[in-house]
PDB file of C-alpha atoms in Angstrom:
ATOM      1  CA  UNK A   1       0.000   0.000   0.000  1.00 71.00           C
ATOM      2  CA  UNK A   2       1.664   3.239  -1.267  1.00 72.00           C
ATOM      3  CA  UNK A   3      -1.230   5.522  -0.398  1.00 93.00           C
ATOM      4  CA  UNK A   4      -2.387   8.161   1.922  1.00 97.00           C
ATOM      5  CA  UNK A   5      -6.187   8.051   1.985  1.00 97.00           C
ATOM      6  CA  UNK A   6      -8.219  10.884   3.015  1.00 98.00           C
ATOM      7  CA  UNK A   7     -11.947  10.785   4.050  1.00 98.00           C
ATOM      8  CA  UNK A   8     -14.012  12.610   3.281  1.00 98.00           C
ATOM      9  CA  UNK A   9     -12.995  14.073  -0.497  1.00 97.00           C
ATOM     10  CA  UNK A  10     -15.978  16.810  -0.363  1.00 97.00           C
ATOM     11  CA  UNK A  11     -17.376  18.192   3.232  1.00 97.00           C
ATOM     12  CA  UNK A  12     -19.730  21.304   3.889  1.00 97.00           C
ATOM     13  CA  UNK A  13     -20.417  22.484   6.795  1.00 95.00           C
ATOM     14  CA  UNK A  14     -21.833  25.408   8.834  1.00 94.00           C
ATOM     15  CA  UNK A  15     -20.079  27.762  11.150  1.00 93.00           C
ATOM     16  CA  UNK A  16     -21.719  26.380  13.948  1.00 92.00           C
ATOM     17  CA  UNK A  17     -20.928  22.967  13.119  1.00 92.00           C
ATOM     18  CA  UNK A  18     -18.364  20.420  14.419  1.00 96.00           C
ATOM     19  CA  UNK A  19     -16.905  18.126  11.610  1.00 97.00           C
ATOM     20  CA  UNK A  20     -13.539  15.869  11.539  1.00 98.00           C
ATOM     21  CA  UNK A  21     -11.275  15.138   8.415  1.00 98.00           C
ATOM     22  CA  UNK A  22      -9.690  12.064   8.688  1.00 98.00           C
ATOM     23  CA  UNK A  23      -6.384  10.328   6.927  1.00 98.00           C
ATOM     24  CA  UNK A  24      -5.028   6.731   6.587  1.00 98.00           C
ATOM     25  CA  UNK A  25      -1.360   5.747   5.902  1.00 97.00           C
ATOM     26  CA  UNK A  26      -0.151   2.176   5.942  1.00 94.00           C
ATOM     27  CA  UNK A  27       3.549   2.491   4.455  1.00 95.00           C
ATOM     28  CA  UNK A  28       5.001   2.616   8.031  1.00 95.00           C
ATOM     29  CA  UNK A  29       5.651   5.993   7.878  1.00 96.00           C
ATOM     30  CA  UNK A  30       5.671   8.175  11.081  1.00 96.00           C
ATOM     31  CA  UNK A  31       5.723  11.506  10.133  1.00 96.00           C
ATOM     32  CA  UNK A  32       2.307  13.048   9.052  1.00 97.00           C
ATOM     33  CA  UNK A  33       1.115  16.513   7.769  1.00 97.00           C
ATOM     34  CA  UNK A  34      -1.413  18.828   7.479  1.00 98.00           C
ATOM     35  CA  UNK A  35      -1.643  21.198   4.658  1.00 97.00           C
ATOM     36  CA  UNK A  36      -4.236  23.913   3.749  1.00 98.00           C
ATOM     37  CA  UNK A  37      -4.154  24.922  -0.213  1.00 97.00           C
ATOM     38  CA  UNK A  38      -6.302  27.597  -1.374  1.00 97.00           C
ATOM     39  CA  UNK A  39      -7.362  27.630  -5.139  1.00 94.00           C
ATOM     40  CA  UNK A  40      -4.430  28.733  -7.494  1.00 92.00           C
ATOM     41  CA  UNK A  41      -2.035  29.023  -4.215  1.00 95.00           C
ATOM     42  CA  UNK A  42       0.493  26.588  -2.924  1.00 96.00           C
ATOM     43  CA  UNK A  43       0.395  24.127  -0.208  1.00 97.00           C
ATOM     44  CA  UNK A  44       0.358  25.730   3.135  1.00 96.00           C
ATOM     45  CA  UNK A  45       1.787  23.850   6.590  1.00 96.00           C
ATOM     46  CA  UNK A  46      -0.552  23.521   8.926  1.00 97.00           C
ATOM     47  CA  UNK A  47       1.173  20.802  11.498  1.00 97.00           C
ATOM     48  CA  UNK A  48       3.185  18.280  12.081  1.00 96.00           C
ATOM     49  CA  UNK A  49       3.406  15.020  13.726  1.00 97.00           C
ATOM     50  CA  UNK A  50       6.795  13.250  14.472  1.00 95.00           C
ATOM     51  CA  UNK A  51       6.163   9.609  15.710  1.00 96.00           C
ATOM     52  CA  UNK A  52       2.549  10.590  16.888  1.00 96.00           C
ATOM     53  CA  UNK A  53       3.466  13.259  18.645  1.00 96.00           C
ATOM     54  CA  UNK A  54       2.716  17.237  17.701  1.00 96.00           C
ATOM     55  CA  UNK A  55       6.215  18.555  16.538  1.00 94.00           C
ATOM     56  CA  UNK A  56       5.229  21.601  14.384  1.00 92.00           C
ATOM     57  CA  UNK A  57       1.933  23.919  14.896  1.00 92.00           C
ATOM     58  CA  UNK A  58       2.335  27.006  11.962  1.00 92.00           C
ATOM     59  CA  UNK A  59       0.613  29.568  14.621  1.00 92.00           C
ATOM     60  CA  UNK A  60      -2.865  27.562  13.276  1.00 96.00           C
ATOM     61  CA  UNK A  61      -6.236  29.008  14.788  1.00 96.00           C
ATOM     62  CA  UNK A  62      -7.509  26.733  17.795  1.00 96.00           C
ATOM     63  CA  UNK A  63     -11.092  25.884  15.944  1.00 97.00           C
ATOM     64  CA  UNK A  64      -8.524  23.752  13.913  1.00 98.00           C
ATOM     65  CA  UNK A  65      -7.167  20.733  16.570  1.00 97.00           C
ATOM     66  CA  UNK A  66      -5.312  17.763  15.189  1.00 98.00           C
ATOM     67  CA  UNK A  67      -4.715  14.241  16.628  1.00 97.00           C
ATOM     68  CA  UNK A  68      -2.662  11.420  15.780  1.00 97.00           C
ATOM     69  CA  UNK A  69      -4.562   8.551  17.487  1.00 96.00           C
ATOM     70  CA  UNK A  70      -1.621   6.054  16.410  1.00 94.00           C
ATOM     71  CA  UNK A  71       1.298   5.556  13.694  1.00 92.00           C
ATOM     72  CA  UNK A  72      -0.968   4.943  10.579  1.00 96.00           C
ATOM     73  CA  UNK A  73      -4.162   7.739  11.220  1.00 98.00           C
ATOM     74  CA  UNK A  74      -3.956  11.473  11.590  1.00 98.00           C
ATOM     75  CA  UNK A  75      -7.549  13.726  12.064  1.00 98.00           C
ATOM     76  CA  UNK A  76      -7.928  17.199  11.888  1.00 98.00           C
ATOM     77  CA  UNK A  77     -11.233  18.188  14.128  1.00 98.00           C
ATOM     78  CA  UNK A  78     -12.854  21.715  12.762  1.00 97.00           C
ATOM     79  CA  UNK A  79     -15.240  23.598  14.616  1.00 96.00           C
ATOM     80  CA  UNK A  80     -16.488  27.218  14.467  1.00 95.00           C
ATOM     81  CA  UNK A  81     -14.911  27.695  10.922  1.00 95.00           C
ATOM     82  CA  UNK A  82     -15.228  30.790   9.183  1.00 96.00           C
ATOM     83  CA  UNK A  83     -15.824  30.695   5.586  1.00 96.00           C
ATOM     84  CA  UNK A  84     -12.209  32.065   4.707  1.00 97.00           C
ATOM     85  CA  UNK A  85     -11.488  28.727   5.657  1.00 97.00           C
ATOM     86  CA  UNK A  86     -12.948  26.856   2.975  1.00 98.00           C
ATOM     87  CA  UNK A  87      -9.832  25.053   0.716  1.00 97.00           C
ATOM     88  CA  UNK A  88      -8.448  21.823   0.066  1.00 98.00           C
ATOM     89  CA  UNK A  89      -7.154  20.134   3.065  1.00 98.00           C
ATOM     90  CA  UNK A  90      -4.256  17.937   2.182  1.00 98.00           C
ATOM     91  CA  UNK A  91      -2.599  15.276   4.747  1.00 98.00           C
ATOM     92  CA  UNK A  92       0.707  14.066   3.307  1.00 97.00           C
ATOM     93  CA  UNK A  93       3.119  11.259   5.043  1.00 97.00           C
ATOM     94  CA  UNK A  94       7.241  10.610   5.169  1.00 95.00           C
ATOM     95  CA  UNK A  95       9.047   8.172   5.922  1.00 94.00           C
ATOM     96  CA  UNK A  96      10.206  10.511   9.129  1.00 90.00           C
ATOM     97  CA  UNK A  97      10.716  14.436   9.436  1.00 89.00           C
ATOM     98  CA  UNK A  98      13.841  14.179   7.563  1.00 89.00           C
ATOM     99  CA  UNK A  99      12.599  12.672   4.473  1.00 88.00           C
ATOM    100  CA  UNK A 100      12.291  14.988   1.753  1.00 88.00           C
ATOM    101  CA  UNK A 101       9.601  13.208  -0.589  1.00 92.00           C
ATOM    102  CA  UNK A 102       6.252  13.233   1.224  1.00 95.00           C
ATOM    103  CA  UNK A 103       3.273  11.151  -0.187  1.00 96.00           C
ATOM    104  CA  UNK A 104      -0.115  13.087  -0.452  1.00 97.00           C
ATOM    105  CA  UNK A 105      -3.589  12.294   0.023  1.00 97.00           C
ATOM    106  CA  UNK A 106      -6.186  13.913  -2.528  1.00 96.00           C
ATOM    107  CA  UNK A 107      -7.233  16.087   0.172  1.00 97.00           C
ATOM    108  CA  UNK A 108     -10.755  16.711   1.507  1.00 97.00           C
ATOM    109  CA  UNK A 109     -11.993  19.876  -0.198  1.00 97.00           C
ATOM    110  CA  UNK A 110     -14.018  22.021   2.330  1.00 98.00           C
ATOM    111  CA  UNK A 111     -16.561  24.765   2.065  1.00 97.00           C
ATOM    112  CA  UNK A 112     -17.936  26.716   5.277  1.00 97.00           C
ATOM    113  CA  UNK A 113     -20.849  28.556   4.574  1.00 95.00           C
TER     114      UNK A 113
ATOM    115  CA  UNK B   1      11.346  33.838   7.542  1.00 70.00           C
ATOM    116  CA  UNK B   2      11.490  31.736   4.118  1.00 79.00           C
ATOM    117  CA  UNK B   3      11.148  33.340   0.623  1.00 89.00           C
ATOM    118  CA  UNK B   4      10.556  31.203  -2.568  1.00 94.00           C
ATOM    119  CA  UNK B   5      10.746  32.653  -6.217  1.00 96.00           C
ATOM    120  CA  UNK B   6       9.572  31.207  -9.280  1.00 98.00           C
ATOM    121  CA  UNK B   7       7.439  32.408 -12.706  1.00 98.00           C
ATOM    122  CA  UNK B   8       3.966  32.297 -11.950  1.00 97.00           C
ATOM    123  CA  UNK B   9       3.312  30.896 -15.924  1.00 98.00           C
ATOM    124  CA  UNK B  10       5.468  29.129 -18.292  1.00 98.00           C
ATOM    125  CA  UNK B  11       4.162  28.377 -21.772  1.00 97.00           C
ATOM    126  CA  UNK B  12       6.070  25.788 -24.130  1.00 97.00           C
ATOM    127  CA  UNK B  13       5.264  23.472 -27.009  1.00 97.00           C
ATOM    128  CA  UNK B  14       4.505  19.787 -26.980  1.00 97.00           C
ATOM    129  CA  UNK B  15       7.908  17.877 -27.507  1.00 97.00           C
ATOM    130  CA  UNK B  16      10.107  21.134 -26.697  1.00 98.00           C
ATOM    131  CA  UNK B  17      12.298  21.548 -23.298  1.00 98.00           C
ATOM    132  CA  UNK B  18      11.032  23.828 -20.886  1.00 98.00           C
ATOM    133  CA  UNK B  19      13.076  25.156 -17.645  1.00 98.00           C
ATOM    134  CA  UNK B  20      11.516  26.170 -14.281  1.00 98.00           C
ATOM    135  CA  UNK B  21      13.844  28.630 -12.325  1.00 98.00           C
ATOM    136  CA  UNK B  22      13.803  28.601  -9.033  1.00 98.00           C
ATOM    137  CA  UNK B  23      15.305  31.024  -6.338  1.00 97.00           C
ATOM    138  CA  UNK B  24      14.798  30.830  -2.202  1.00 96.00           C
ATOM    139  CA  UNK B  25      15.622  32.550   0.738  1.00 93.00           C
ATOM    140  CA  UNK B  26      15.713  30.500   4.134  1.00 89.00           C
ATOM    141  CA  UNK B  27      16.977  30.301   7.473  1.00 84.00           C
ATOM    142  CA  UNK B  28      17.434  26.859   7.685  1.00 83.00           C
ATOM    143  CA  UNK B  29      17.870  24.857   4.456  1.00 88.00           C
ATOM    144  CA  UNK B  30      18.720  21.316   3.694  1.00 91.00           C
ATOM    145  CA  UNK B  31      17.245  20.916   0.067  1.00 93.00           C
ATOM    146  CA  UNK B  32      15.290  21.764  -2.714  1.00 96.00           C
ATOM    147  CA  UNK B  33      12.368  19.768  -3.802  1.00 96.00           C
ATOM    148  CA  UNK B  34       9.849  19.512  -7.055  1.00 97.00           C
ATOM    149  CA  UNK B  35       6.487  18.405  -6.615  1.00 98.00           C
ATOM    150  CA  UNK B  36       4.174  18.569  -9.731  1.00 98.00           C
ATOM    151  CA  UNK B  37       0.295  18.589  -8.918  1.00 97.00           C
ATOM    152  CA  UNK B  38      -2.150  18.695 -12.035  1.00 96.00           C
ATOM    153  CA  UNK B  39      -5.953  20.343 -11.361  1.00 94.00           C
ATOM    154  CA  UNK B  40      -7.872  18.510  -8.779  1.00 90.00           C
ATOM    155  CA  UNK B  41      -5.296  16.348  -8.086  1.00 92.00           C
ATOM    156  CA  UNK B  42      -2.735  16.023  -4.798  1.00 94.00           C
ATOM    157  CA  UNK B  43       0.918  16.938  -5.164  1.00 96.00           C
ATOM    158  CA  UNK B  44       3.346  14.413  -6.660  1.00 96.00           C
ATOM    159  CA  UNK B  45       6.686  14.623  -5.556  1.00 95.00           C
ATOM    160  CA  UNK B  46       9.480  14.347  -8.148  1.00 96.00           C
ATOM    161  CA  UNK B  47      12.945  15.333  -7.572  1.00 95.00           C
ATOM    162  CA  UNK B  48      15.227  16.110  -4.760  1.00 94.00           C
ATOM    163  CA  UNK B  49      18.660  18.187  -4.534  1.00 95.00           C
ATOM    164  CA  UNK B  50      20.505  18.460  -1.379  1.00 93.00           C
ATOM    165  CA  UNK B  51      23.629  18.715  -2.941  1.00 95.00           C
ATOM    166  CA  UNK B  52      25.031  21.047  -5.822  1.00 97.00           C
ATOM    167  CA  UNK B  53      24.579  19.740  -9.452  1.00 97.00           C
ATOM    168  CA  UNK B  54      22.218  17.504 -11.189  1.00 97.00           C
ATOM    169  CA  UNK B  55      20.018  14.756 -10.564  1.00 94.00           C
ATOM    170  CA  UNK B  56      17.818  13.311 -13.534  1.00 94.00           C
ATOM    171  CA  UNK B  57      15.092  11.095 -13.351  1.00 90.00           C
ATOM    172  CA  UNK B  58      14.141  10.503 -16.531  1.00 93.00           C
ATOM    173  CA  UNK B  59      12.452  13.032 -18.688  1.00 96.00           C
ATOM    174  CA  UNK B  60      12.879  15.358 -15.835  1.00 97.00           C
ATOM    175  CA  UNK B  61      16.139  17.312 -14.424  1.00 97.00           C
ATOM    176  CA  UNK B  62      16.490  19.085 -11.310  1.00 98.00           C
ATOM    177  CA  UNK B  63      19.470  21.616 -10.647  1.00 98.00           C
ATOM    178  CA  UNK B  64      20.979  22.896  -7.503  1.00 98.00           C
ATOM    179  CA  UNK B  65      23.491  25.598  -6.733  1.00 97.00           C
ATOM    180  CA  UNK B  66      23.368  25.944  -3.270  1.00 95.00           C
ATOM    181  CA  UNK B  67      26.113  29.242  -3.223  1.00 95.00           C
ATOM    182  CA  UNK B  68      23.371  30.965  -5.340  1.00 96.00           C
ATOM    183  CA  UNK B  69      20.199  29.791  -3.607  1.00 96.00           C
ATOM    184  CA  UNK B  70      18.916  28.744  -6.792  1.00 96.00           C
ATOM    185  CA  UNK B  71      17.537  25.889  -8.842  1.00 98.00           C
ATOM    186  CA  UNK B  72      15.645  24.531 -11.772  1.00 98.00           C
ATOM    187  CA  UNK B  73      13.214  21.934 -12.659  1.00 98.00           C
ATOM    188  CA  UNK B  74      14.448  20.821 -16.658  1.00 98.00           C
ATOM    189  CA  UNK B  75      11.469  18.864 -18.208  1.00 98.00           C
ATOM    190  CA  UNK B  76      12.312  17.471 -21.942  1.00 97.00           C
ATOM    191  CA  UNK B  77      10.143  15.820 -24.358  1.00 98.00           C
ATOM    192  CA  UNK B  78       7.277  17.779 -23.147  1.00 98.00           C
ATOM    193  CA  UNK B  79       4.016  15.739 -23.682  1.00 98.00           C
ATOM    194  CA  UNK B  80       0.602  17.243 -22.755  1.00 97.00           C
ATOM    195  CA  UNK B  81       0.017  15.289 -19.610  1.00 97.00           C
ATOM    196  CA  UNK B  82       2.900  17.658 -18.408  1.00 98.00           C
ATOM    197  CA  UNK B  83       0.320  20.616 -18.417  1.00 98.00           C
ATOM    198  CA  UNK B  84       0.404  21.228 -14.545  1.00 98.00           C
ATOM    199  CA  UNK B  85       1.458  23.465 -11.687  1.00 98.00           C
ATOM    200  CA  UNK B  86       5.015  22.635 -10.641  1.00 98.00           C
ATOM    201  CA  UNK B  87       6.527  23.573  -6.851  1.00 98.00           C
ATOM    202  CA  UNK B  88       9.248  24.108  -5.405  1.00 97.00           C
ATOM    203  CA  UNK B  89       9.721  23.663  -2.226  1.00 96.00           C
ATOM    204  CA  UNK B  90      12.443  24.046   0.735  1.00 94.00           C
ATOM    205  CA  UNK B  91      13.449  21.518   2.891  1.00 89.00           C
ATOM    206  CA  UNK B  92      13.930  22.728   6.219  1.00 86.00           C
ATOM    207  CA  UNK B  93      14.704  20.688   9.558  1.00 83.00           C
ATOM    208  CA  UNK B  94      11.282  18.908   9.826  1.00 87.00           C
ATOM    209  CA  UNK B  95       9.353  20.429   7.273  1.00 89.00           C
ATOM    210  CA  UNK B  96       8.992  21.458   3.544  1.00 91.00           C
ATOM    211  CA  UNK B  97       7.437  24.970   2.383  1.00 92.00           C
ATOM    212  CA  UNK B  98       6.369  25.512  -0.689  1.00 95.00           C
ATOM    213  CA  UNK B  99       7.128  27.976  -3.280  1.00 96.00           C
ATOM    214  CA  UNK B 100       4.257  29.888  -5.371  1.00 96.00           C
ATOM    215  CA  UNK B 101       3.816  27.652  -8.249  1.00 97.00           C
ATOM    216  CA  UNK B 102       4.584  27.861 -11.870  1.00 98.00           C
ATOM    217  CA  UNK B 103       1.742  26.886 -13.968  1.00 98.00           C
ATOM    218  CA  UNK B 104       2.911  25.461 -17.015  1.00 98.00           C
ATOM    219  CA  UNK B 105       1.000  25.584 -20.176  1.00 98.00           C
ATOM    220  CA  UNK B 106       1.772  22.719 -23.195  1.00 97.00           C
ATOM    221  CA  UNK B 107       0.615  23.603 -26.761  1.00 96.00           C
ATOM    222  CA  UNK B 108       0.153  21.447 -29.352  1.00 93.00           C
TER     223      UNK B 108
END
């Protein structure tokens, strides 16, 4: 398995509302990322988790809170969004923080309204 | 802070060679990356430079000169599946940032 699967690949959801992103890696790798990409704009780092454990927060907004239940699953819980926040949300996986080619998911493309 | 500069647009002809400069700014760098992402789709990595000179990996090239904080992406044979944005991107201690983009457009 050389993939990192992301669920779901489409979410709306209300500023009121309380909705988690989720993303599956089984290639034994234990670093995992969060990425926010606007349209027409590159990747932006959201977090990062070394061997489960928060390493890296990019001075994110607290309605966004990850968790990295174990080795192979990363979430990224959203509540109290604004709609400035709707974009593609992209996890991506390493080998380990000092691996330079990271595998992507197709991201989860969010709208708040 | 980190700074990465590259043409927003690149326009080339099917079959042609088409270069992707490349110039950064960082506090902490340990090399340059290429990811390639086409509409709707996630990013594809393709080439790594942590070292100066060239690595090639098939039709594609990447170039590092790490006294001028600059690089390239080199694609040859251009077919039209290669019409995509292309990134580079920093490697820093546990992280990569990514440059602006270079959408590149393939004409027939």
């Amino acid at each position: 398995d050389t993939e990192v699967t992301q669920t779901p690949k489409h979410l709306v959801m209300g500023m009121t509302n309380k909705k988690s992103l989720k993303c599956e890696q089984h290639m034994g790798h234990r670093a995992m990322y969060w990425y926010k990409q606007k349209a027409k704009k590159p990747p932006e780092l959201m977090f990062v988790y070394s061997y489960e454990k928060l390493s890296i927060n990019e001075s994110v907004p607290s309605r966004f809170s990850p968790e990295c239940p174990n080795s192979s699953l990363l979430n990224l819980h959203l509540h109290a969004l604004q709609p400035e926040d709707s974009a593609l949300y992209l996890c991506a996986s390493s080998q380990d923080p000092r691996e330079y080619g990271y595998t992507f998911g197709s991201g989860t493309r969010l709208t708040v309204v | 802070g980190q700074s990465l500069e590259q043409p927003s647009e690149v326009t080339a002809v099917e079959g042609a060679i088409v270069q992707i400069n490349c110039t950064y700014q960082t506090s902490g760098f340990y090399g340059l990356s290429w990811y390639q992402q086409h509409d709707g789709g996630a990013p594809t990595f393709l080439s790594y430079n942590a070292l100066d000179g060239l690595e090639e990996t098939g039709r594609f090239s990447s170039f590092l000169s790490r006294s001028d904080s600059y690089g390239y992406l080199l694609l040859q044979e251009l077919q039209m599946k290669d019409s995509a944005s292309y990134f580079c991107a920093v490697k820093e201690e546990d992280k990569i940032i990514f440059g602006k983009g270079t959408r590149l457009h393939i004409l027939p």
